[in-house]
CSV table of C-alpha atoms in Angstrom, one decimal:
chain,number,residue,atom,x,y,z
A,18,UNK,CA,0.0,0.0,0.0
A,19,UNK,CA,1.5,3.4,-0.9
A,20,UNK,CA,0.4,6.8,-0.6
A,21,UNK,CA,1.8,9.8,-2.5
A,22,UNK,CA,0.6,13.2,-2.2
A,23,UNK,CA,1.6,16.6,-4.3
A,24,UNK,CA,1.6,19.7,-3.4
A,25,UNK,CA,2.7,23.7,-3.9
A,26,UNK,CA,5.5,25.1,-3.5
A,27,UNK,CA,5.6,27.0,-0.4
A,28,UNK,CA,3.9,24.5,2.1
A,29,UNK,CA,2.5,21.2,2.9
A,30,UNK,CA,-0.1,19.3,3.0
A,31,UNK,CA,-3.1,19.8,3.7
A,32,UNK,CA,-3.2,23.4,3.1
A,33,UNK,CA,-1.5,23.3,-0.4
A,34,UNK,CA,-2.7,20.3,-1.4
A,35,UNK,CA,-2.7,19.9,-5.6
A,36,UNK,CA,-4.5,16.0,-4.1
A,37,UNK,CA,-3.5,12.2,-2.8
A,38,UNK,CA,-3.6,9.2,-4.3
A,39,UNK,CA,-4.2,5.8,-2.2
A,40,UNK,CA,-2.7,2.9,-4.5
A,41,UNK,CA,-2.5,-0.7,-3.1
A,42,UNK,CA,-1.7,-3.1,-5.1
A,43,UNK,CA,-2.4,-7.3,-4.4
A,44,UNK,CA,-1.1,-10.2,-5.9
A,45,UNK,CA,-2.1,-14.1,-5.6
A,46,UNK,CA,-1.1,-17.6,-7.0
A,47,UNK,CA,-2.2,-20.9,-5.9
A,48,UNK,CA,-0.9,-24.2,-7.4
A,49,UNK,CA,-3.0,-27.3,-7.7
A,50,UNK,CA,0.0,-28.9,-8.7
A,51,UNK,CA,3.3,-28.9,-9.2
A,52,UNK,CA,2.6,-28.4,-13.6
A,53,UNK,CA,-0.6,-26.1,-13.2
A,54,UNK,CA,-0.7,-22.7,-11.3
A,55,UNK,CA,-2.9,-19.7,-11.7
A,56,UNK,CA,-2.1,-15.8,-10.8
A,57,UNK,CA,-4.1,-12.8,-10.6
A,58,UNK,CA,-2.6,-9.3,-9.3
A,59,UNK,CA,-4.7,-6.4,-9.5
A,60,UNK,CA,-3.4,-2.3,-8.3
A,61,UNK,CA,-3.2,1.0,-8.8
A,62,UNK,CA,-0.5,3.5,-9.8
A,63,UNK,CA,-0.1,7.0,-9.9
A,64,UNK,CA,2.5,9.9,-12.2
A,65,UNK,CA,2.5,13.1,-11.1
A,66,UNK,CA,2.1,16.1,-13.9
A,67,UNK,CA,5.9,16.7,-14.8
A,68,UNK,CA,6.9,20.6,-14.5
A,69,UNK,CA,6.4,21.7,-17.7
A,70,UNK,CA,2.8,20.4,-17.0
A,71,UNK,CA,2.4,22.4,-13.7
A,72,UNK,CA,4.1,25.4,-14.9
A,73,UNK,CA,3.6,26.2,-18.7
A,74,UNK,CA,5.0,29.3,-20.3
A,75,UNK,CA,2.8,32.5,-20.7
A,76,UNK,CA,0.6,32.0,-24.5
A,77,UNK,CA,1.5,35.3,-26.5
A,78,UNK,CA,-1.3,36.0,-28.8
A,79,UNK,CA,-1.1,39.2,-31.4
A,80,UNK,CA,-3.6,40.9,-33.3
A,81,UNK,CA,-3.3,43.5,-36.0
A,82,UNK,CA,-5.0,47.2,-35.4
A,83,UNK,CA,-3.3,49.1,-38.2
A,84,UNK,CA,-1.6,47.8,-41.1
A,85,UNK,CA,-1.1,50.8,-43.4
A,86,UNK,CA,1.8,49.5,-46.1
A,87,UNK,CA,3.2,51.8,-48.8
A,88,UNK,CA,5.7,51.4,-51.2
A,89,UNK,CA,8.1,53.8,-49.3
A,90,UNK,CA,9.3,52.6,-46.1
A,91,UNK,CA,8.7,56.4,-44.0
A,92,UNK,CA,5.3,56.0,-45.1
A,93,UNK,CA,4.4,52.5,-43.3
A,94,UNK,CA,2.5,52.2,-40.0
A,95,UNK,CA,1.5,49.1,-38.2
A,96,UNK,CA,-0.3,49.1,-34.7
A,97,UNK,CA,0.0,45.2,-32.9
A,98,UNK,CA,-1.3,44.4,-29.7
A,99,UNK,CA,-0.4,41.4,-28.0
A,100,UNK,CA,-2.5,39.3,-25.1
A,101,UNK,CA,-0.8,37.6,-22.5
A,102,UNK,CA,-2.3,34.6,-21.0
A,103,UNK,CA,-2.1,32.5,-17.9
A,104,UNK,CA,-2.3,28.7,-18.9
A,105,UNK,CA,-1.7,27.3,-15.8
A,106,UNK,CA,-3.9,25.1,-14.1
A,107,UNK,CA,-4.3,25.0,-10.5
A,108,UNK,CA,-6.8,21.5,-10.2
A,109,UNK,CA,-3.9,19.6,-12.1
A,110,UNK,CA,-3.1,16.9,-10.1
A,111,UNK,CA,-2.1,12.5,-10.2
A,112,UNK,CA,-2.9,10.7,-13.0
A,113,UNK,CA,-3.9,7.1,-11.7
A,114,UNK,CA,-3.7,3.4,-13.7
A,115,UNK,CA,-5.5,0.9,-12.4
A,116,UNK,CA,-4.1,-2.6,-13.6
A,117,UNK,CA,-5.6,-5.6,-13.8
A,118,UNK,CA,-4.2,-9.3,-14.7
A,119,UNK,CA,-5.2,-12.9,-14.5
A,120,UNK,CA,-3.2,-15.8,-16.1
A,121,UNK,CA,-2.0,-19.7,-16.1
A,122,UNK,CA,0.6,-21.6,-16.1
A,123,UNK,CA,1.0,-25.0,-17.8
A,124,UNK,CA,4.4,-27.1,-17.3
A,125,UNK,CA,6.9,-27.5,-15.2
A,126,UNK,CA,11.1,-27.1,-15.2
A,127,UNK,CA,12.2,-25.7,-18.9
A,128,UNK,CA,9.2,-26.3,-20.6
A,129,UNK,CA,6.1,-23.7,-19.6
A,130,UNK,CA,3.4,-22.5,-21.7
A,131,UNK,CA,2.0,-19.1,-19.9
A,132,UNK,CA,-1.2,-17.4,-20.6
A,133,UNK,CA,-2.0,-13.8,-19.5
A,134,UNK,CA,-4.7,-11.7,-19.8
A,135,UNK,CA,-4.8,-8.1,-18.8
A,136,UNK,CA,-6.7,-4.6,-18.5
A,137,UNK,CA,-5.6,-1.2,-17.6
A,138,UNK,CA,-7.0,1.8,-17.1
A,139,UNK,CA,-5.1,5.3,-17.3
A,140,UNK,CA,-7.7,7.6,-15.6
A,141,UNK,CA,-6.9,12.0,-15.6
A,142,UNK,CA,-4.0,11.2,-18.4
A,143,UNK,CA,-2.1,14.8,-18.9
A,144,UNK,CA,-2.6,16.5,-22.0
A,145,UNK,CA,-3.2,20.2,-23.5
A,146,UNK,CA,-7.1,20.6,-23.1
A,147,UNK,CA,-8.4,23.1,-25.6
A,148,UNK,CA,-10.2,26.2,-23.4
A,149,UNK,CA,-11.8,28.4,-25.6
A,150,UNK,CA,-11.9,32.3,-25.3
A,151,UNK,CA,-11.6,35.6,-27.6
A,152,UNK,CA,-9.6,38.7,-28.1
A,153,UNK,CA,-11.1,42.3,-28.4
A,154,UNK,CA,-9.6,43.9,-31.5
A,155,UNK,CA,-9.8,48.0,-31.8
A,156,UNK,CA,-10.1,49.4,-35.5
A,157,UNK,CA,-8.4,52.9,-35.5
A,158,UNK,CA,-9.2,55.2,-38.6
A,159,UNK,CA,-6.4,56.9,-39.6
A,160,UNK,CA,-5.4,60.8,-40.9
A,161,UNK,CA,-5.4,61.2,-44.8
A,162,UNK,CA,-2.4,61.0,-46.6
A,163,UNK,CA,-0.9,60.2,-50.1
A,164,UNK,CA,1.2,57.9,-50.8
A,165,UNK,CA,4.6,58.6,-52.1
A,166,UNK,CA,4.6,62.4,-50.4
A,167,UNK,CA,6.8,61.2,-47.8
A,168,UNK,CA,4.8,61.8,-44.6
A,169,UNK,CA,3.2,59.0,-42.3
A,170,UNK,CA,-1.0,59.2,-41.3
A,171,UNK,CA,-1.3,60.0,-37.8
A,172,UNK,CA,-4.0,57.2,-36.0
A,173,UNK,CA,-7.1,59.1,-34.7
A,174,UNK,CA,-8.4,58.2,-31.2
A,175,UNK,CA,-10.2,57.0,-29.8
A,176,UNK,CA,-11.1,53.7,-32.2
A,177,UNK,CA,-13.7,53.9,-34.5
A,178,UNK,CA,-14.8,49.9,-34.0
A,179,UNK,CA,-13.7,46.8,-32.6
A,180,UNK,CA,-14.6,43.0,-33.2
A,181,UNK,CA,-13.4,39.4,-31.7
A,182,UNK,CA,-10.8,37.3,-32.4
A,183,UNK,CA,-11.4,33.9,-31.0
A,184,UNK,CA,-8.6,31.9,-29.8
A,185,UNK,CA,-7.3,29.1,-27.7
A,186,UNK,CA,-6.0,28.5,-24.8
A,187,UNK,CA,-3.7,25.7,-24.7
A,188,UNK,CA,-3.9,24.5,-21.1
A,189,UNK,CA,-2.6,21.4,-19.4
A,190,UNK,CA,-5.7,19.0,-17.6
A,191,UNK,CA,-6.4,16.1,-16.6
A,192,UNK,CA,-9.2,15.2,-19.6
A,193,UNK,CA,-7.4,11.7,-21.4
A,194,UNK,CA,-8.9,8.3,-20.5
A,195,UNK,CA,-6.9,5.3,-22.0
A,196,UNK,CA,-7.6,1.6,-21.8
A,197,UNK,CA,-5.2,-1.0,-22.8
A,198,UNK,CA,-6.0,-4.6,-22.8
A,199,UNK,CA,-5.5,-8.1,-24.3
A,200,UNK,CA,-3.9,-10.9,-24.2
A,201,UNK,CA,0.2,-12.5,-23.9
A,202,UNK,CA,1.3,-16.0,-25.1
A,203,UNK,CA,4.5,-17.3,-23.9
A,204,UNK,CA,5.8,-20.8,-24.9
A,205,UNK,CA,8.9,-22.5,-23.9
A,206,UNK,CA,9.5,-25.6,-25.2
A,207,UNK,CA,12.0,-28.5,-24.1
A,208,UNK,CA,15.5,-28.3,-25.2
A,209,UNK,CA,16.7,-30.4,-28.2
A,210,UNK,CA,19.3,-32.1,-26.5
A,211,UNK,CA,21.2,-33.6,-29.7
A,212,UNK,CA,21.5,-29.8,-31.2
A,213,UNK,CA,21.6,-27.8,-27.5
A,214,UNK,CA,19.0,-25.7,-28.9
A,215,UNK,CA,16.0,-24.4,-27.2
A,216,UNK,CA,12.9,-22.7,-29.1
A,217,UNK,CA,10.5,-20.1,-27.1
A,218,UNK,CA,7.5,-18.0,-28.3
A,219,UNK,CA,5.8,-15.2,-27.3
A,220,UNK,CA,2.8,-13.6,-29.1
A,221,UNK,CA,0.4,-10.6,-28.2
A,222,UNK,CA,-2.7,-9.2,-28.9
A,223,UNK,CA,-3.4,-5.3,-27.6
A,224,UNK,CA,-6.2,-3.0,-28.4
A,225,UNK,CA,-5.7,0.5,-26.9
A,226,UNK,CA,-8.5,2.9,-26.3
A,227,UNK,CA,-8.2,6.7,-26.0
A,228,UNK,CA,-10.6,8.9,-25.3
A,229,UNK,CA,-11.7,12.5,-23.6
A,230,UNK,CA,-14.5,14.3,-23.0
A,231,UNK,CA,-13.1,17.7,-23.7
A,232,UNK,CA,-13.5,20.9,-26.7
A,233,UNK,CA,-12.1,20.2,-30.0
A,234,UNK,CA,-12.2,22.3,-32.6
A,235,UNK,CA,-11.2,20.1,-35.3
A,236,UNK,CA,-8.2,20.4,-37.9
A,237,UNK,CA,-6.0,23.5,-37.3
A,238,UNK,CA,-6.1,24.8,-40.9
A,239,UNK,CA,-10.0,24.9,-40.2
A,240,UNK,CA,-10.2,27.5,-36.9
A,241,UNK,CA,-7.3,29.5,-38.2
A,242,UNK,CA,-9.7,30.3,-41.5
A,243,UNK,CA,-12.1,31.1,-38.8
A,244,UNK,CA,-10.3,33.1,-36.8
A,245,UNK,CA,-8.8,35.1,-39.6
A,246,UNK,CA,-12.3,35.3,-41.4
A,247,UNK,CA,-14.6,38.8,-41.0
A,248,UNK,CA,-17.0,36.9,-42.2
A,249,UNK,CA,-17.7,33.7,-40.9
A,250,UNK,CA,-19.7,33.9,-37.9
A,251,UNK,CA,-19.4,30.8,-36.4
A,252,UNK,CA,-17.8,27.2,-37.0
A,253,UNK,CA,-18.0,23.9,-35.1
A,254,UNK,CA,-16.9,22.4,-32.1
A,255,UNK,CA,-16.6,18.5,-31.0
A,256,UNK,CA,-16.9,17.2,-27.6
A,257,UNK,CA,-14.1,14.4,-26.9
A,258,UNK,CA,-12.1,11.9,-28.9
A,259,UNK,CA,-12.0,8.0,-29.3
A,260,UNK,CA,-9.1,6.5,-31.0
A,261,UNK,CA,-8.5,2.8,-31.1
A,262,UNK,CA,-5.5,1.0,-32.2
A,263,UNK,CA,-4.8,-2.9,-32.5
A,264,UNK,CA,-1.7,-4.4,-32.7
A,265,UNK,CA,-0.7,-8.6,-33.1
A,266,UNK,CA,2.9,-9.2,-32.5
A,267,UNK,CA,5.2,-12.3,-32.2
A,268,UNK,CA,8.8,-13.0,-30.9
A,269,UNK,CA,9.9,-15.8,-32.3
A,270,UNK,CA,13.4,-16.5,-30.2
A,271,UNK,CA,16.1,-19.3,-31.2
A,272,UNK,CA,19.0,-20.3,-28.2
A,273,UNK,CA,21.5,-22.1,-29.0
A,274,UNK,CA,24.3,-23.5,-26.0
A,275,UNK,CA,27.9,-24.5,-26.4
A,276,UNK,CA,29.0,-25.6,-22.9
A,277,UNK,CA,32.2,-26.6,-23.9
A,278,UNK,CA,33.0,-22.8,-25.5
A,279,UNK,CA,30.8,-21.1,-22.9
A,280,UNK,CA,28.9,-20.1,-25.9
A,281,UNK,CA,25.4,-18.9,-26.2
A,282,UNK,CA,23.5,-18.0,-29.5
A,283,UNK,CA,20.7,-15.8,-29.7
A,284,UNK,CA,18.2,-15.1,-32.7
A,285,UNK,CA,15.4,-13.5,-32.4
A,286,UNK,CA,12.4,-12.6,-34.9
A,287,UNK,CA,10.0,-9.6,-34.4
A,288,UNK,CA,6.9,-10.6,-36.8
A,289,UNK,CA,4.4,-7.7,-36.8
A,290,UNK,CA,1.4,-9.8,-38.1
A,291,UNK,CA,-0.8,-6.3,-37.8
A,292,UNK,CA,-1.3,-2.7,-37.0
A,293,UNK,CA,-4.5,-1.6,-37.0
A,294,UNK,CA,-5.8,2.0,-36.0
A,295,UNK,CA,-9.1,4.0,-36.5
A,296,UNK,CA,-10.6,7.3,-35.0
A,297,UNK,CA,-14.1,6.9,-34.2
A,298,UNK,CA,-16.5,9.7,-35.0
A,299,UNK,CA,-14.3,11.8,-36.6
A,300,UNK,CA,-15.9,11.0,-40.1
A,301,UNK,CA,-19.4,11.5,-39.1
A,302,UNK,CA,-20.7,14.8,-40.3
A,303,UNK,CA,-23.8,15.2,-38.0
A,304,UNK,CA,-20.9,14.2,-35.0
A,305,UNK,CA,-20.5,17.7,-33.8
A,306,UNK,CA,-22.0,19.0,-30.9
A,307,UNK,CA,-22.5,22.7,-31.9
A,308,UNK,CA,-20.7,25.9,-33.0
A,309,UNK,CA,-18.2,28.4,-31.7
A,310,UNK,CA,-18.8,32.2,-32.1
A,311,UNK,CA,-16.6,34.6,-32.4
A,312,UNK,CA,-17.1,35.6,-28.5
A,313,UNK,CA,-15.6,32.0,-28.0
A,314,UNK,CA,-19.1,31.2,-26.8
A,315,UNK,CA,-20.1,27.5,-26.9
A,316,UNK,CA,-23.4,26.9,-28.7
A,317,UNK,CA,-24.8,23.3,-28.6
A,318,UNK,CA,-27.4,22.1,-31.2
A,319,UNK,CA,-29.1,19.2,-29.9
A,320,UNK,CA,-28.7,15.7,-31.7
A,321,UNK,CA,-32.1,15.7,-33.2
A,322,UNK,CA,-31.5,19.3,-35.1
A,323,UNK,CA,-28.4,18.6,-36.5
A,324,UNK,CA,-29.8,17.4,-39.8
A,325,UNK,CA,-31.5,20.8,-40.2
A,326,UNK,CA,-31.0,23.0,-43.3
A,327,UNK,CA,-29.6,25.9,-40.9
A,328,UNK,CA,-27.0,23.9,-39.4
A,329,UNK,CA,-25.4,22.8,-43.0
A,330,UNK,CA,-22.2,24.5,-42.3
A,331,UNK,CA,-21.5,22.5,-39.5
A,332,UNK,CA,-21.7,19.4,-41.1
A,333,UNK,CA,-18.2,18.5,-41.6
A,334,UNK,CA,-15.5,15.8,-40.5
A,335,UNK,CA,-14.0,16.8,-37.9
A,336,UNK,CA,-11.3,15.6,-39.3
A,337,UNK,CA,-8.3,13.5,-38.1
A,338,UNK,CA,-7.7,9.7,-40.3
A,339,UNK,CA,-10.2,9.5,-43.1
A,340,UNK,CA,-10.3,6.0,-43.0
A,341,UNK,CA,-9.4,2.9,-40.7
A,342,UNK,CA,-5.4,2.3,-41.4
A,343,UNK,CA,-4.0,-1.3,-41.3
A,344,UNK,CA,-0.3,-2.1,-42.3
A,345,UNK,CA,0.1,-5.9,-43.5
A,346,UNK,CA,2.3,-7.9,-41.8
A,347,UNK,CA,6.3,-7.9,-41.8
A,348,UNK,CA,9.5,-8.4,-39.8
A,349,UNK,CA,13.0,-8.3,-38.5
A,350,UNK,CA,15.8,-9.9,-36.9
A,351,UNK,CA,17.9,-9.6,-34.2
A,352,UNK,CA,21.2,-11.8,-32.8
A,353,UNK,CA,23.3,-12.0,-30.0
A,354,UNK,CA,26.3,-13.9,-29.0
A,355,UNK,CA,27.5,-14.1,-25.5
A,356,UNK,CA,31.1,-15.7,-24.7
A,357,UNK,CA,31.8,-16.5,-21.4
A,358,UNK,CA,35.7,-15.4,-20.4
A,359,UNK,CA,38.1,-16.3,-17.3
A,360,UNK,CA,37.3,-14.9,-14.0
A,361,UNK,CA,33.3,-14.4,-14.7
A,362,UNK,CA,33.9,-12.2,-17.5
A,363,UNK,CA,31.2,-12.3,-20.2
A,364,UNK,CA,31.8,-10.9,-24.2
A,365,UNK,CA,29.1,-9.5,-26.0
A,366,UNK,CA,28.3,-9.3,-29.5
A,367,UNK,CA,24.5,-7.9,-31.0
A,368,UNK,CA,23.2,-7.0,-34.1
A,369,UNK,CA,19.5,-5.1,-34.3
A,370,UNK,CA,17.8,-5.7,-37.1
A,371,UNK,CA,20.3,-7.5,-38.5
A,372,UNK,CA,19.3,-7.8,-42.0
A,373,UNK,CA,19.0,-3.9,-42.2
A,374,UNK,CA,15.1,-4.2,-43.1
A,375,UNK,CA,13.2,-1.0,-43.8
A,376,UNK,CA,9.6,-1.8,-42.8
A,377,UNK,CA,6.7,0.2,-44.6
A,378,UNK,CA,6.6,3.8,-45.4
A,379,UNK,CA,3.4,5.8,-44.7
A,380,UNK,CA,0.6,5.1,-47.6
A,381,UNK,CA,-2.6,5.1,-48.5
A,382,UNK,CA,-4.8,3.3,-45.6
A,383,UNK,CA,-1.3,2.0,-44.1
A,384,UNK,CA,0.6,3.0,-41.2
A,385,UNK,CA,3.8,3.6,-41.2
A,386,UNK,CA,6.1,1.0,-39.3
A,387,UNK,CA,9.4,1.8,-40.5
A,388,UNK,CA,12.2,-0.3,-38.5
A,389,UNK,CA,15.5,1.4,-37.4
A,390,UNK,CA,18.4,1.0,-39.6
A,391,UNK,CA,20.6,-2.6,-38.5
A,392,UNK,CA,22.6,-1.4,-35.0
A,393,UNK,CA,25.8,-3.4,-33.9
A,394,UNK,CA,27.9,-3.3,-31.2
A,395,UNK,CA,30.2,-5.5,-28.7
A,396,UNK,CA,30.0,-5.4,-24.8
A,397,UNK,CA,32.7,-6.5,-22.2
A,398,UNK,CA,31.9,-7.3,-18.7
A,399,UNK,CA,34.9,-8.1,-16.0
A,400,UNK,CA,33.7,-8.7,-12.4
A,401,UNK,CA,36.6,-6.6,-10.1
A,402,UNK,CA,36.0,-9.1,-7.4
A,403,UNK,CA,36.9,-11.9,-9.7
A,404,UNK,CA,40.1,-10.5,-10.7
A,405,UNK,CA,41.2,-9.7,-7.1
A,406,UNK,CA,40.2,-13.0,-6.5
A,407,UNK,CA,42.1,-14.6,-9.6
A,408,UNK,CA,45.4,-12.2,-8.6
A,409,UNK,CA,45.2,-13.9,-5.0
């Protein structure tokens, strides 16, 4: 059982409490006999916001009041005025997983087949929540003047108009839900006595879930036309995400044992069967939940009116993948060879993706799963006591 608790600068808890987190965690196995066992564990952790989280830069926003721009430089006057803005958030607090597994075990001594299955649950995941407000923009008329006579227009007070510029405020939360679960594989089968070669397995199946509940305002390129725009006079907002991703991987893993050398062999095979991933909602047109105006006021439209002819500008993706992605299936391989020396020393040799395999590039309803570039490199290990020991 653990307890962690954060808190502001300045004092202590209770009285500058950001919040506590109670996190026990239990684990179980009982054996009905020596080949069969069963284990469950469930528990709960918790990550604290890192600083940048806690305390984010000021957001500088600027807005043009007078842009007056001749072809001689004397004659050119611009008026900017620039917002400062707080994102800081003072209820940012723990982030908590709660962990869940259950499994078996068949077999006994070097040959064990192991099934897992397991759910977790990252509740008040850190990310930048999208508050939405607005800027107050003066128009200033200015004094006449002709261009090329050398003289620059004076800006008459006070201003003759102003209109809003909405904006947003990028600002750390607590707002992201993910779920991970599915299910782990793990074989190990007896060694092959004649060749000194053993043969394990391990496959996995994982299907992540992220979601929110927050503001979105869709694709950048979309509210920056709306904010820019004198025209529009509204454009739509989203309420929360859901992405899912799916991935099937095995580890295919070769050992091979040379007493006599103090040799061990290593190979193993990464084999990316699939890679699946999808965002839900964000191709349904009638999926948003209202519009923004300019004021950065939030207007909802209820689900039943959405189909209505006044709300056809708001029927649009919100954007994000425009279709499920799935990347077929491919691999790469790894070795290692380990020599044992004198005096406990061990000599290392790897190779990562040996074979220098690219993977896939992005494409067309694909995701990208491009491998690193083949990484080699040699390791030696000396234990000090040894050596003493050996010198003695």
């Amino acid at each position: 059982l653990r307890v962690d608790g954060l808190h502001r600068s300045g004092g202590g808890l209770p009285r500058n409490g950001r919040g506590a987190v109670l996190q026990p965690r239990l684990a179980g196995e009982i054996a009905l006999w020596r080949w069969l066992r069963f284990h469950g564990a469930w528990g709960r952790t918790a990550k604290a916001p890192s600083l940048a989280d806690l305390y984010p830069a000021p957001q500088y926003n600027d807005v043009v009041n007078v842009n007056w721009f001749t072809n001689d430089p004397a004659e050119r006057l611009a008026v900017l005025t620039t917002f400062v803005f707080d994102p800081t958030n003072p209820d940012l607090t723990f982030s908590t997983a709660d962990k869940a597994e259950a499994g078996v075990d068949v077999g006994t001594g070097g040959s064990v087949v192991s099934v897992v299955a397991f759910h977790d649950r990252i509740t008040g995941g850190v990310g930048i929540r999208q508050d939405l407000t607005y800027l107050l923009r003066d128009h200033y008329q200015l004094t006449d003047s002709i261009n090329g006579n050398g003289i620059k227009p004076e800006i008459i007070q006070p201003p003759s108009g102003a209109d809003t510029v909405p904006i947003i405020i990028q600002r750390p939360a607590n707002y992201l839900t993910v779920v991970d679960q599915g299910i782990e594989l793990t074989a190990t089968l007896p060694e092959i006595p004649r060749l000194r070669t053993r043969f394990q397995v391990q496959g996995s199946f994982v299907r992540t879930d992220r979601m929110s509940d927050a503001v979105t305002v869709g694709s950048d390129t979309r509210f920056s036309d709306f904010q820019l725009s004198s025209v529009q006079q509204r454009a739509p907002y989203w309420l929360g995400i859901h992405e899912r991703g799916e991935r099937y991987l095995l580890t295919y893993r070769l050992i091979h044992h040379q007493p006599a050398l103090g040799l061990v062999i290593t190979a193993t095979v990464q084999h990316n069967l699939r890679d699946f991933l999808d965002d839900i909602g964000s191709r349904d047109p009638l999926a948003s939940a209202g519009y923004i105006t300019r004021a950065g006021v939030l207007v909802p439209v209820p689900p039943a009116d959405r189909a209505l002819p006044q709300y056809q500008d708001l029927r649009v993706p919100r954007g994000g993948l425009i279709e499920p992605q799935a990347t077929p299936a491919d691999w790469m391989m790894g070795i290692q060879v380990s020599k044992a020396l004198p005096l406990e020393g061990e000599l290392r040799f790897w190779a990562f993706n040996a074979l220098d395999r690219t993977g896939r590039y992005p494409a067309a309803g694909q995701v990208a799963r491009v491998y690193p570039r083949v990484q080699f490199g040699v390791e030696l290990n000396l234990q000090p006591g040894a050596i003493v020991r050996g010198l003695r």
